[in-house]
Coordinates of C-alpha atoms in Angstrom, one line a residue:
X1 CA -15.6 9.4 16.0
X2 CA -12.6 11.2 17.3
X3 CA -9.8 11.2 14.5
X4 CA -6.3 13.3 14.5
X5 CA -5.8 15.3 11.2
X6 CA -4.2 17.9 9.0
X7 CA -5.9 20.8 6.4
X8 CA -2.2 22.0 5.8
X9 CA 1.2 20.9 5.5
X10 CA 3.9 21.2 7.7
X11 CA 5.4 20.7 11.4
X12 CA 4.1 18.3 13.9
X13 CA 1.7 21.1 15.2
X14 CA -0.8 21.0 12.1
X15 CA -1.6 17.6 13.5
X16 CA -4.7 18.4 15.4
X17 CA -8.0 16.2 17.0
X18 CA -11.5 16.4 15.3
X19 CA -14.6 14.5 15.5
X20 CA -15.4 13.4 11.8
X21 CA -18.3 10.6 10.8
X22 CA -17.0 6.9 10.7
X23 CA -16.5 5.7 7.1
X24 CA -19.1 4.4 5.0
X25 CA -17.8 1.3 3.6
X26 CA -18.4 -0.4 0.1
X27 CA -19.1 -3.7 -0.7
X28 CA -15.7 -5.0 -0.6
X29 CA -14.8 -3.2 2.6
X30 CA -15.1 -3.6 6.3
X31 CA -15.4 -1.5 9.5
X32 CA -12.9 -1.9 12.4
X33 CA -12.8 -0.7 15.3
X34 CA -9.0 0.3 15.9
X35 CA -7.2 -0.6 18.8
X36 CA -3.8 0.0 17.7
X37 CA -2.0 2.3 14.9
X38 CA 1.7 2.1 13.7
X39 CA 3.3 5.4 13.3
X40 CA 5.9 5.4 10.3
X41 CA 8.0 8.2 8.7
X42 CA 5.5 7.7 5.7
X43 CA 3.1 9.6 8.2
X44 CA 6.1 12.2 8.5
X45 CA 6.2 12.5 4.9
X46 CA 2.1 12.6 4.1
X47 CA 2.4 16.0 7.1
X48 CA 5.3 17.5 5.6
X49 CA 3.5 17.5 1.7
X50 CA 6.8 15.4 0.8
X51 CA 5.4 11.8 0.7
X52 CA 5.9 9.5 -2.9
X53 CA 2.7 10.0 -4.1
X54 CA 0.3 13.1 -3.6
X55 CA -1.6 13.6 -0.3
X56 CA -5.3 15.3 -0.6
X57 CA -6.4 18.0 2.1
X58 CA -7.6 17.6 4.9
X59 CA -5.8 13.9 5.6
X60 CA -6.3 11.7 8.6
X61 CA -2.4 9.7 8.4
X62 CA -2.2 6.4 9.7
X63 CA -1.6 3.2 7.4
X64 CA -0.7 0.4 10.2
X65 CA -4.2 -0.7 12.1
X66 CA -5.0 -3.7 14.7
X67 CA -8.2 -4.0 15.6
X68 CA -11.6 -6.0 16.0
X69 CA -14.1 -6.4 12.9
X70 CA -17.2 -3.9 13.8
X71 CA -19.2 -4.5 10.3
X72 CA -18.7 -5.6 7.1
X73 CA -19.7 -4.6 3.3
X74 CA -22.5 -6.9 1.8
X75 CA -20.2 -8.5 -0.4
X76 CA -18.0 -9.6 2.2
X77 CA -17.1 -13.2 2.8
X78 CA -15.3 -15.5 5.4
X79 CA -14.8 -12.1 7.3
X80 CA -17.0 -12.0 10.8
X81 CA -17.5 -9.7 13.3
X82 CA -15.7 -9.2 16.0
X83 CA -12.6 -11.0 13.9
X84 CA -9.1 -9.6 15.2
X85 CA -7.2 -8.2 12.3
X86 CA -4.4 -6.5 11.3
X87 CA -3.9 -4.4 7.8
X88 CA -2.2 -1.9 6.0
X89 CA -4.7 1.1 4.3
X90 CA -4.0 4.3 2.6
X91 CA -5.3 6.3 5.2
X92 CA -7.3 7.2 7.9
X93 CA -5.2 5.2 10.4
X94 CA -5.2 7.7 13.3
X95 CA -8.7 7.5 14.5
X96 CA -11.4 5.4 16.3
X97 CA -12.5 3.4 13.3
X98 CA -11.1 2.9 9.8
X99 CA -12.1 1.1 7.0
X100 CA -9.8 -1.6 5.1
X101 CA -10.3 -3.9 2.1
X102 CA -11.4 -7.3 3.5
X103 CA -9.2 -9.0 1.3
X104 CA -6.1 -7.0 2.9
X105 CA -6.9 -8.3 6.7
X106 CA -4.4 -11.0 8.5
X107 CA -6.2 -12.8 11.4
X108 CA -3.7 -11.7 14.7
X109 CA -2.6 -15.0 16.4
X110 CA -4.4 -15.6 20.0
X111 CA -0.7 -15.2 21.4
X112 CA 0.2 -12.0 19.8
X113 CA -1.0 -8.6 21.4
X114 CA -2.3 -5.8 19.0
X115 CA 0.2 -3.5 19.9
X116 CA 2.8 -6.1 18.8
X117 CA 0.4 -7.1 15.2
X118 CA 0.6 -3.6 14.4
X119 CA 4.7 -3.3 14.4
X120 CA 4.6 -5.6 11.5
X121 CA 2.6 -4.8 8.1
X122 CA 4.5 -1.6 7.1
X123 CA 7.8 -2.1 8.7
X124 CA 7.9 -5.8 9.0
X125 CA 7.3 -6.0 5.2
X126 CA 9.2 -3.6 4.1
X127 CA 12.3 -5.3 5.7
X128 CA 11.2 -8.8 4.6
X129 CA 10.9 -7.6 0.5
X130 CA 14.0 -4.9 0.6
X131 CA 16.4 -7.9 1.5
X132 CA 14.7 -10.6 -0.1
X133 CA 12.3 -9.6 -3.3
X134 CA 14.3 -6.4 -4.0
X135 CA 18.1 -6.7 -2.3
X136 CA 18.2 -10.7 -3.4
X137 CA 19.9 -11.6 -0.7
X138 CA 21.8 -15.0 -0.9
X139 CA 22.8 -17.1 1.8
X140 CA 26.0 -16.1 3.3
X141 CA 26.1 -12.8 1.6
X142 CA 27.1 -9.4 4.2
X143 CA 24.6 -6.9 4.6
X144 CA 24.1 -3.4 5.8
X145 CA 21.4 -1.9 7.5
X146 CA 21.3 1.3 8.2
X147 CA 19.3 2.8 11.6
X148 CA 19.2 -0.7 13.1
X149 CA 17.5 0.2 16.2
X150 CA 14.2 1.5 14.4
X151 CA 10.9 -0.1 12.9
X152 CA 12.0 -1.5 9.7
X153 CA 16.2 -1.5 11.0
X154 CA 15.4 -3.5 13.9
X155 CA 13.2 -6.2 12.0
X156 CA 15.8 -6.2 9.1
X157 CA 18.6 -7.1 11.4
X158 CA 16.8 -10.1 12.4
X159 CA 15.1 -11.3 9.2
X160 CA 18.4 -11.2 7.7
X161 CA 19.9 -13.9 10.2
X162 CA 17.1 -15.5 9.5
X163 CA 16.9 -15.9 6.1
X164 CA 21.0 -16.8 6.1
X165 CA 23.0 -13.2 6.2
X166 CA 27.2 -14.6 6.3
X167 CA 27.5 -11.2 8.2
X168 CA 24.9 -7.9 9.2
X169 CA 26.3 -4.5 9.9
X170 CA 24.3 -2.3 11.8
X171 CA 24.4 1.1 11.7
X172 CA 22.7 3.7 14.6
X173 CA 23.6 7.2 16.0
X174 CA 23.9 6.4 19.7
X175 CA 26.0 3.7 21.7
X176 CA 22.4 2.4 23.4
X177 CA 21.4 1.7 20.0
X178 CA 24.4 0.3 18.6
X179 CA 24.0 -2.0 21.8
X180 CA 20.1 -2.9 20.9
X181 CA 21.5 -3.7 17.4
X182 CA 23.6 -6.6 18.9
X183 CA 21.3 -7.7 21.0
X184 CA 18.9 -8.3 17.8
X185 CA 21.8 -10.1 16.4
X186 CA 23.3 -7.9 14.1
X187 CA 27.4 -9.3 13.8
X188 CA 29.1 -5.6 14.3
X189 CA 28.0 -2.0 14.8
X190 CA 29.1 1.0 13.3
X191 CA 28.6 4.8 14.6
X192 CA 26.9 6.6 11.5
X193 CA 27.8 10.2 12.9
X194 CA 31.2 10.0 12.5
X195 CA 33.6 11.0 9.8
X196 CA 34.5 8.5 7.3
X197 CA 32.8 6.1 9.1
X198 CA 32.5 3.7 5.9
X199 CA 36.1 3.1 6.2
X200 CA 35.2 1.2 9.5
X201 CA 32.1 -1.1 7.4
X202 CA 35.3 -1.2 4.6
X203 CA 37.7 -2.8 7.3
X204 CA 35.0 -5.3 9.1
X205 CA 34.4 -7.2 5.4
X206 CA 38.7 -7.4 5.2
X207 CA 38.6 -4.3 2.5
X208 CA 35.8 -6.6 0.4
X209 CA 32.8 -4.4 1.0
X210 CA 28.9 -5.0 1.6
X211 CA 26.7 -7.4 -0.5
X212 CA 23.2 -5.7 0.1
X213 CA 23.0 -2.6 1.9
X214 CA 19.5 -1.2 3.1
X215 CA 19.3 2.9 2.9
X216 CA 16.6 5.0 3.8
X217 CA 18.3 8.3 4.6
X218 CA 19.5 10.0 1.7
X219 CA 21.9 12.9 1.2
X220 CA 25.6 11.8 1.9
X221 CA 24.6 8.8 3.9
X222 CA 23.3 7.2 0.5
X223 CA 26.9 8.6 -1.5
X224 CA 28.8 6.9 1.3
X225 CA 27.0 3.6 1.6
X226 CA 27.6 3.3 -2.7
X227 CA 31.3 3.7 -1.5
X228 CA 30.8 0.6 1.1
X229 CA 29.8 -1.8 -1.9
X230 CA 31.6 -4.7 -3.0
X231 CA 30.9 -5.6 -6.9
X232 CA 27.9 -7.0 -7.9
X233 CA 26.3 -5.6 -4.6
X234 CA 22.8 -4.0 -4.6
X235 CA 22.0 -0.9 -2.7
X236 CA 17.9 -1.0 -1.6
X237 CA 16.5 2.8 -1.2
X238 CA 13.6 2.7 0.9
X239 CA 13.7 5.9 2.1
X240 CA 14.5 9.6 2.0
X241 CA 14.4 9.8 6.3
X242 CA 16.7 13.2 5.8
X243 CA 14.9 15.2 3.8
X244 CA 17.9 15.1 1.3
X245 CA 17.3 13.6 -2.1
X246 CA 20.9 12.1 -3.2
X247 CA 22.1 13.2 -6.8
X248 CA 23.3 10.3 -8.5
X249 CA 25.2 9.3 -11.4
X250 CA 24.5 5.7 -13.3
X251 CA 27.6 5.7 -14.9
X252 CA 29.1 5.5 -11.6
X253 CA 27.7 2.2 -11.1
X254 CA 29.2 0.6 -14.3
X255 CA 33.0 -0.2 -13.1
X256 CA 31.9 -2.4 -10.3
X257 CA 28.4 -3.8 -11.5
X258 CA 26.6 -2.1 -8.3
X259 CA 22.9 -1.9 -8.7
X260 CA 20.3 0.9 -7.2
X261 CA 17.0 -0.5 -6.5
X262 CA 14.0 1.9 -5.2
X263 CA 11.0 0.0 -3.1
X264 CA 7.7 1.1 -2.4
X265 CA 5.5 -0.8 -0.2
X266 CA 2.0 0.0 -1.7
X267 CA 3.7 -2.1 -5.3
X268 CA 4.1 -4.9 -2.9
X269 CA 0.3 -4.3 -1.7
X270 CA -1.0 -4.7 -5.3
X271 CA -0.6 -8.5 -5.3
X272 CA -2.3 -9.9 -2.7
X273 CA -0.9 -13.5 -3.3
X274 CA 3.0 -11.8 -2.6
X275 CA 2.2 -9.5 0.5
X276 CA -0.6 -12.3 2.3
X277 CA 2.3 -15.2 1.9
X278 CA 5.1 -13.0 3.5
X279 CA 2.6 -11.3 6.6
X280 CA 1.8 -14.8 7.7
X281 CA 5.8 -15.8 7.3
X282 CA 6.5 -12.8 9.6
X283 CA 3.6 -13.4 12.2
X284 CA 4.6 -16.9 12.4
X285 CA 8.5 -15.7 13.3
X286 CA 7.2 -13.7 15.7
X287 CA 4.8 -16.0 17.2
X288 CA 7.6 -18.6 17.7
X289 CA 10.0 -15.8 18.7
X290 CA 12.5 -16.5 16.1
X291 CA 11.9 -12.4 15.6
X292 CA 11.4 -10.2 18.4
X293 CA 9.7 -6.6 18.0
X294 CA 11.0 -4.0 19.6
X295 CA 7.7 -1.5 20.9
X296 CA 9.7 2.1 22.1
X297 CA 6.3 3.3 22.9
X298 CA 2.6 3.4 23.4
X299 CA 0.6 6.8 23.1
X300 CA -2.4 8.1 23.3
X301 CA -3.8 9.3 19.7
X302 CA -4.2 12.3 20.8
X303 CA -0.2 12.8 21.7
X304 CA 0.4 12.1 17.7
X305 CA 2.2 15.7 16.9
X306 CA 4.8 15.1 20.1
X307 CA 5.1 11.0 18.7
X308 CA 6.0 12.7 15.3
X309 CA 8.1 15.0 16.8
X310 CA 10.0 12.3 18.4
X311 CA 10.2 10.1 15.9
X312 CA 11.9 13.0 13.8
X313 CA 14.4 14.0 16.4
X314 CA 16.1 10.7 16.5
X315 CA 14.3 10.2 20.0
X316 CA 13.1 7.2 19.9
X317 CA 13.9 3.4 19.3
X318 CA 11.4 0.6 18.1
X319 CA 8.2 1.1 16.8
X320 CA 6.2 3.9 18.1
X321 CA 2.0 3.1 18.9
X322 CA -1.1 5.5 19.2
X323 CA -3.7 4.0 20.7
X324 CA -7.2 5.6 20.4

């Protein structure tokens, strides 16, 4: 089968196409054929040597797939061929076929598309537990969201309507973006780029500050969002999107009871009961449309290295698709 992959770390270019063997598969496991892979900034991250946990040489990336059922492992049950599922696997994403556990797969709804299934695993449930299993938000409560008109920003602006925000303040780079972020429902819109630009998040919540704020970029972006923080307000870190690890001091949470609180999906993925309940909440949203995903792309697999490169340059909006 044809497969993108990378025997060494670094830029988009070590990203190249090779023919491997399809994956043998254990008892547990089945064989799908993949019609659609998410791209994420944990792909970024696996390239780059930089991800959370180690990534072993050579690495085929890829942890979103859609796809049909091709075989399954002899222990496998209420699985059948030809089945359309969607999943979320360590690796090996970014190629024809891929193997997943069978007890990880999500039947796709007859009304949803793969290339729309496959926008919501990683993203969609990592902006479904950072505001509600790891940010707590409470009804009525304001909330931040940083990079609004991306994968997890976009679904978090939504989700948090949903589940009963007072007030969501979006953040993004670019006035088309800021303008996506309204459209998805987000209450105001605040230019990230710009100097001091918490003072503007300080005066739209009357001086009071945010509730939850969602952060994936590090560096200063991180040191200023702790600044937009009302007391008692929890800051989610998802993320590390500029390369720049933020230096922080706890002390400096004690005088207004903030909290930091780190997420990291595969935790979620280890109870099955917690991450089965909240995919078929979010496939149910978006098969009603009460949540609308926003695709900025659909590639070949074999344009990955200009996808990632993209996707790093602040190019692109939505989630990004390779499609083998």
């Amino acid at each position: 089968m044809k497969a993108i992959q990378f025997k060494q770390y670094g830029s988009p270019s070590v990203l190249e196409k090779v023919d491997v063997e399809k994956p043998s598969l254990a008892k547990d496991e089945v064989l799908v054929k993949v019609s659609a892979v998410g791209v994420n900034y944990a792909d970024t991250a696996r390239r780059e040597g930089a991800y959370v946990v180690p990534t072993p040489l050579p690495f085929i990336p890829g942890a979103e797939v859609a796809g049909v059922v091709e075989a399954v492992g002899s222990d496998v049950q209420d699985v059948n061929e030809g089945d359309r599922v969607v999943t979320l696997i360590e690796s090996g994403g970014y190629a024809e076929y891929a193997k997943a556990k069978a007890a990880s797969l999500i039947p796709i709804p007859d009304e949803v598309d793969d290339e729309t299934a496959v926008a919501i695993p990683l993203q969609g449930l990592t902006a479904y537990h950072i505001l509600t299993t790891m940010g707590r938000m409470e009804h009525g409560e304001t909330v931040l969201v940083h990079a609004a008109a991306g994968g997890v920003g976009s679904l978090a602006v939504q989700l948090a309507k949903q589940f009963g925000a007072g007030k969501v303040i979006a953040t993004a780079s670019t006035e088309e973006k800021r303008q996506l972020a309204l459209e998805l429902g987000a209450d105001e819109v605040v230019d990230y780029t710009k100097e001091n630009w918490r003072d503007d998040v300080l005066e739209m919540t009357g001086g009071r500050g945010v509730d939850v704020a969602l952060e994936m970029a590090g560096g200063d972006i991180f040191h200023e969002t702790v600044k937009c923080m009302r007391s008692f307000g929890r800051v989610v870190v998802y993320g590390v999107a500029s390369g720049d690890p933020a230096k922080m001091y706890p002390s400096g949470l004690m005088n207004r009871n903030l909290s930091v609180i780190g997420f990291f999906l595969p935790q979620i993925m280890k109870k099955p009961e917690m991450f089965k309940r909240s995919l078929h909440h979010l496939l149910e949203l978006v098969n009603t449309g009460d949540v609308n995903l926003t695709v900025g792309g659909v590639y070949s697999l074999e344009e990955a290295a200009k996808v990632h490169e993209l996707m790093q340059g602040r190019k692109t909006k939505g989630k990004l698709v390779l499609k083998p």
